[in-house]
Each structure stands twice: as C-alpha cells, then as structure tokens.
Backbone as JSON Lines, residues from 0, in Angstrom:
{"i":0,"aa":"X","n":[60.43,96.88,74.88],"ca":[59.64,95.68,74.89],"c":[60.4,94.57,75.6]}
{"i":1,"aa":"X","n":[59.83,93.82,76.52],"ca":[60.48,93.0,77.4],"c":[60.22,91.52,76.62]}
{"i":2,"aa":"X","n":[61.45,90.41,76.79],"ca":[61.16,89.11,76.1],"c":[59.93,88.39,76.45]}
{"i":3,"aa":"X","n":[59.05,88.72,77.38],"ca":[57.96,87.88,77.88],"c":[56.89,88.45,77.01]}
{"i":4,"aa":"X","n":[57.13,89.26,76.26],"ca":[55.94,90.39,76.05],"c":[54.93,89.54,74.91]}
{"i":5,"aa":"X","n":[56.22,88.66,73.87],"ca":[55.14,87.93,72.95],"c":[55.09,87.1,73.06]}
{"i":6,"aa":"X","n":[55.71,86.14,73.91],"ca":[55.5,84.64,74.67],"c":[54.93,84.65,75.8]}
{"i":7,"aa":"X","n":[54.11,82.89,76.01],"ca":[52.8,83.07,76.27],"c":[53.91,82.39,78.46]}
{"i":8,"aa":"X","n":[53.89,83.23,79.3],"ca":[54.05,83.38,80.43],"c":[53.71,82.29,81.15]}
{"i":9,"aa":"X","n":[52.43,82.11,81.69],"ca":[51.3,80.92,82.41],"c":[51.64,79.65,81.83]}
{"i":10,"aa":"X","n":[51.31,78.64,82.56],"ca":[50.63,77.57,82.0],"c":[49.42,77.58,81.36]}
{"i":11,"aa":"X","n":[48.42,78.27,81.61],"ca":[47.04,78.61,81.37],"c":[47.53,79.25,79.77]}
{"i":12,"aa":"X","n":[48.41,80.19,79.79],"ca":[48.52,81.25,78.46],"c":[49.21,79.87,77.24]}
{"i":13,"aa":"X","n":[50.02,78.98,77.73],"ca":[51.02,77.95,76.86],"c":[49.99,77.26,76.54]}
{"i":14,"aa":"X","n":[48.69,76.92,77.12],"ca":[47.64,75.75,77.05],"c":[47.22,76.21,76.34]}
{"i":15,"aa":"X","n":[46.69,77.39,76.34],"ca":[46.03,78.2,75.2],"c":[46.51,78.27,73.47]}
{"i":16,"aa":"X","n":[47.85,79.0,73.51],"ca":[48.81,79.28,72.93],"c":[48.93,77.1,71.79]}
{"i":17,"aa":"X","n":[48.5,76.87,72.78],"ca":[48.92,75.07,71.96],"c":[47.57,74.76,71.24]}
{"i":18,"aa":"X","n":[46.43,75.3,72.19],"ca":[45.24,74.71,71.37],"c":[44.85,75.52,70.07]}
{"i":19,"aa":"X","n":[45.65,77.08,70.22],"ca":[45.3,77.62,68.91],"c":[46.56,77.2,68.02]}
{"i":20,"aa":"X","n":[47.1,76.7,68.14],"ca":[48.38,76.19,67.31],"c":[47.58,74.9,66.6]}
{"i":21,"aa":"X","n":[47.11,74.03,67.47],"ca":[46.8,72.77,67.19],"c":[47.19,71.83,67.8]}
{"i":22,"aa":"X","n":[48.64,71.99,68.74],"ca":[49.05,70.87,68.79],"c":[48.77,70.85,70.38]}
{"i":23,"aa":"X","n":[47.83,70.65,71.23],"ca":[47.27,70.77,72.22],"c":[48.07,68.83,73.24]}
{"i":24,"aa":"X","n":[47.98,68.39,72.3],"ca":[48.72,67.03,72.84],"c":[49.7,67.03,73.21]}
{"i":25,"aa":"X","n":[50.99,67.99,72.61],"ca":[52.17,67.89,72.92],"c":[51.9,68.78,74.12]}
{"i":26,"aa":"X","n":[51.15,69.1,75.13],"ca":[50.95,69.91,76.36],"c":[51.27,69.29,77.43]}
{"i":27,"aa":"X","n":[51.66,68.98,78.11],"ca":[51.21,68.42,79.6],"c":[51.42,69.32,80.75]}
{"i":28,"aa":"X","n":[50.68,68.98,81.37],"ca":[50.76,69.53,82.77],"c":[51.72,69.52,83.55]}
{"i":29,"aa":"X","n":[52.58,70.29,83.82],"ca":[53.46,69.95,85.11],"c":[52.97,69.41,86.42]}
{"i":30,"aa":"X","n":[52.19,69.39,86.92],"ca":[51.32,68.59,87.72],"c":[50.25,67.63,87.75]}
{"i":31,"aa":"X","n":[50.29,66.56,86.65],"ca":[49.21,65.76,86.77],"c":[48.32,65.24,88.12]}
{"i":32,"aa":"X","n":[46.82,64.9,87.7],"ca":[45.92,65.13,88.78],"c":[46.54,63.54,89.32]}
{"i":33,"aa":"X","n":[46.57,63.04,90.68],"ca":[46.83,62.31,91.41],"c":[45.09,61.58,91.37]}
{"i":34,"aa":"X","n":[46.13,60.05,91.01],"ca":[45.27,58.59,91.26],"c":[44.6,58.77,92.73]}
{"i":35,"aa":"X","n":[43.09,58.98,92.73],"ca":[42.45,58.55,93.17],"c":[41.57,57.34,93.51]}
{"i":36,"aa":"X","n":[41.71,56.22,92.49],"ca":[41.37,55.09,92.36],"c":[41.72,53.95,93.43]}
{"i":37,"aa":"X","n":[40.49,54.05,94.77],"ca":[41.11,52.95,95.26],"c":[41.3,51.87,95.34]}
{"i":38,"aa":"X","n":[40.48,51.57,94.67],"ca":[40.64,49.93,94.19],"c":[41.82,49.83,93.69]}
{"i":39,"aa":"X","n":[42.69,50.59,93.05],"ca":[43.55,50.68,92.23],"c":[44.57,50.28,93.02]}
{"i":40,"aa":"X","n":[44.77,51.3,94.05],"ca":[45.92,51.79,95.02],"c":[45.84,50.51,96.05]}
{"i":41,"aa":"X","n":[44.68,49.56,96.35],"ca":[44.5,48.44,97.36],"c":[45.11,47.39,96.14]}
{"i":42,"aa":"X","n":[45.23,47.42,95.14],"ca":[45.27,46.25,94.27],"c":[46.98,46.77,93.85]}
{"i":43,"aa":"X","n":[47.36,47.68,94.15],"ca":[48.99,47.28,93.89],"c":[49.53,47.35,95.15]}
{"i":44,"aa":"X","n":[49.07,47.53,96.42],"ca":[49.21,47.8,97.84],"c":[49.54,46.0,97.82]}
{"i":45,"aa":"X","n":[48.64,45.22,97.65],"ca":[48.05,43.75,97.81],"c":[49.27,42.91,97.32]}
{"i":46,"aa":"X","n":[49.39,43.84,96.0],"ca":[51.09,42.94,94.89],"c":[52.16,42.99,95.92]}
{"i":47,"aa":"X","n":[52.43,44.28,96.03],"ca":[53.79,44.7,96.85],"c":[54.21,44.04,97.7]}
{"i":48,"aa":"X","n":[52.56,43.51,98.49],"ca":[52.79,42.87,100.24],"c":[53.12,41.55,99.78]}
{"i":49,"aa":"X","n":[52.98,40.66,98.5],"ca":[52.97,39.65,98.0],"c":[53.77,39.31,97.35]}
{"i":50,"aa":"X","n":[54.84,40.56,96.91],"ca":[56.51,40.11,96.02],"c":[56.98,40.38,97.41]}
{"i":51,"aa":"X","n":[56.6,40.99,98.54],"ca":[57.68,41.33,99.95],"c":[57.59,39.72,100.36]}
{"i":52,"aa":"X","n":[56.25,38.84,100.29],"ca":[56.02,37.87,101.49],"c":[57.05,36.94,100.48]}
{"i":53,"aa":"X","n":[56.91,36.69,99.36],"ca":[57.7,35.58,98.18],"c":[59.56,36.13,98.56]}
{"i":54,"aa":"X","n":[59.81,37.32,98.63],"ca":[61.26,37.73,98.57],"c":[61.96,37.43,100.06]}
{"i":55,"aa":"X","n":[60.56,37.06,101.2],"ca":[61.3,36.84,102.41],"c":[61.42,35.51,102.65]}
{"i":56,"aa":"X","n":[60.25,34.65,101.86],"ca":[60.54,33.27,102.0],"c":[61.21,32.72,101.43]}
{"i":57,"aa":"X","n":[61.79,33.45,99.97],"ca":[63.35,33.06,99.32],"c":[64.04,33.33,99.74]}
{"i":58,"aa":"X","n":[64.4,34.51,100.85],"ca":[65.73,34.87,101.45],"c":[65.97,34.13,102.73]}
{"i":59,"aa":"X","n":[64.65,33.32,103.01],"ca":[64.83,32.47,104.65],"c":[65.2,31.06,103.85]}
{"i":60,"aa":"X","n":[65.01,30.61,102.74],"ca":[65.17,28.95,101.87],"c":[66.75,29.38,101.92]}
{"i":61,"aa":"X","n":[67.35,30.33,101.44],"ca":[68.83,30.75,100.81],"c":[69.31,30.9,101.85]}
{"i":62,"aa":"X","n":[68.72,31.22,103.21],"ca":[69.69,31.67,104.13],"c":[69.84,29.98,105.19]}
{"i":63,"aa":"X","n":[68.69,29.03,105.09],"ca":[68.33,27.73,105.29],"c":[69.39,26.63,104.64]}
{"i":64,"aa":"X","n":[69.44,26.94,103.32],"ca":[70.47,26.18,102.43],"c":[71.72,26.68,102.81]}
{"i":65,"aa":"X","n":[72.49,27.6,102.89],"ca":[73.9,28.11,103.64],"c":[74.1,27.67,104.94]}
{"i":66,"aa":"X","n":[73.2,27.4,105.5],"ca":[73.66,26.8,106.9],"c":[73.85,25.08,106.8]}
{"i":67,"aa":"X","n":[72.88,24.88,105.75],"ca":[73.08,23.27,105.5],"c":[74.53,22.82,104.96]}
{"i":68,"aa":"X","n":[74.68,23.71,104.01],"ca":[76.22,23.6,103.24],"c":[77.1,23.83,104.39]}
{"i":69,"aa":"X","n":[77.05,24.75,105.16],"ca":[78.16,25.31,106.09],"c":[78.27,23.83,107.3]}
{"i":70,"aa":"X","n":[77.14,23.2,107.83],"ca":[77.06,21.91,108.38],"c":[78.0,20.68,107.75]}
{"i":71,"aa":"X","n":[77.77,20.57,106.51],"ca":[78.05,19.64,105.65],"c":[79.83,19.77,105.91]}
C-alpha cells in the first residue's frame, strides 16, 4: 500500500475530503480567481498616479529648499 493511497492527492479530492469533514473554510485555493473588477483596477490605477504626482512635487519642494539653503 503506497502513502497516497488514503490521503486525498488533488485539490479537487482535499476540497472534498474538507467539505465532508466540515471544515470546508479552512480550504483555499492555491490559485485564487483574479480581480476582474474594472472599476476597481481604474480606481487604484487613479490613487497610485496620485501618491506618484504628490511624491514628485515633494521631492521637487525638498530638492527647491536644498538649493535655497546651499545659496544662503
């Protein structure tokens, strides 16, 4: 008798194997299904471009103020 013989092999056989157990929650997928939501994906696309535009106009004020000090 080989060790696979009474353990459940698949993902499909472990999914199984959990829902007749009960505990079907503690399951996950090794591959969850990918966000399709585009509104979703345009609305953190929108953030990103908007902490990039705030992080370049603080790094041009900081790089503005060092030249003032360096003048001084």
């Amino acid at each position: 008798m080989g060790s696979g013989s009474t353990r459940p092999n698949t993902a499909d056989d472990k999914m199984i194997a959990a829902i007749e157990r009960g505990d079907q929650e503690q399951f996950k997928d090794r591959r969850p299904v990918k966000n399709t939501d585009k509104k979703l994906i345009k609305e953190k696309q929108a953030r990103s471009e908007e902490a990039r535009k705030k992080s370049e106009g603080l790094k041009a004020l900081r790089l503005a103020a060092e030249k003032e000090a360096k003048a001084k």
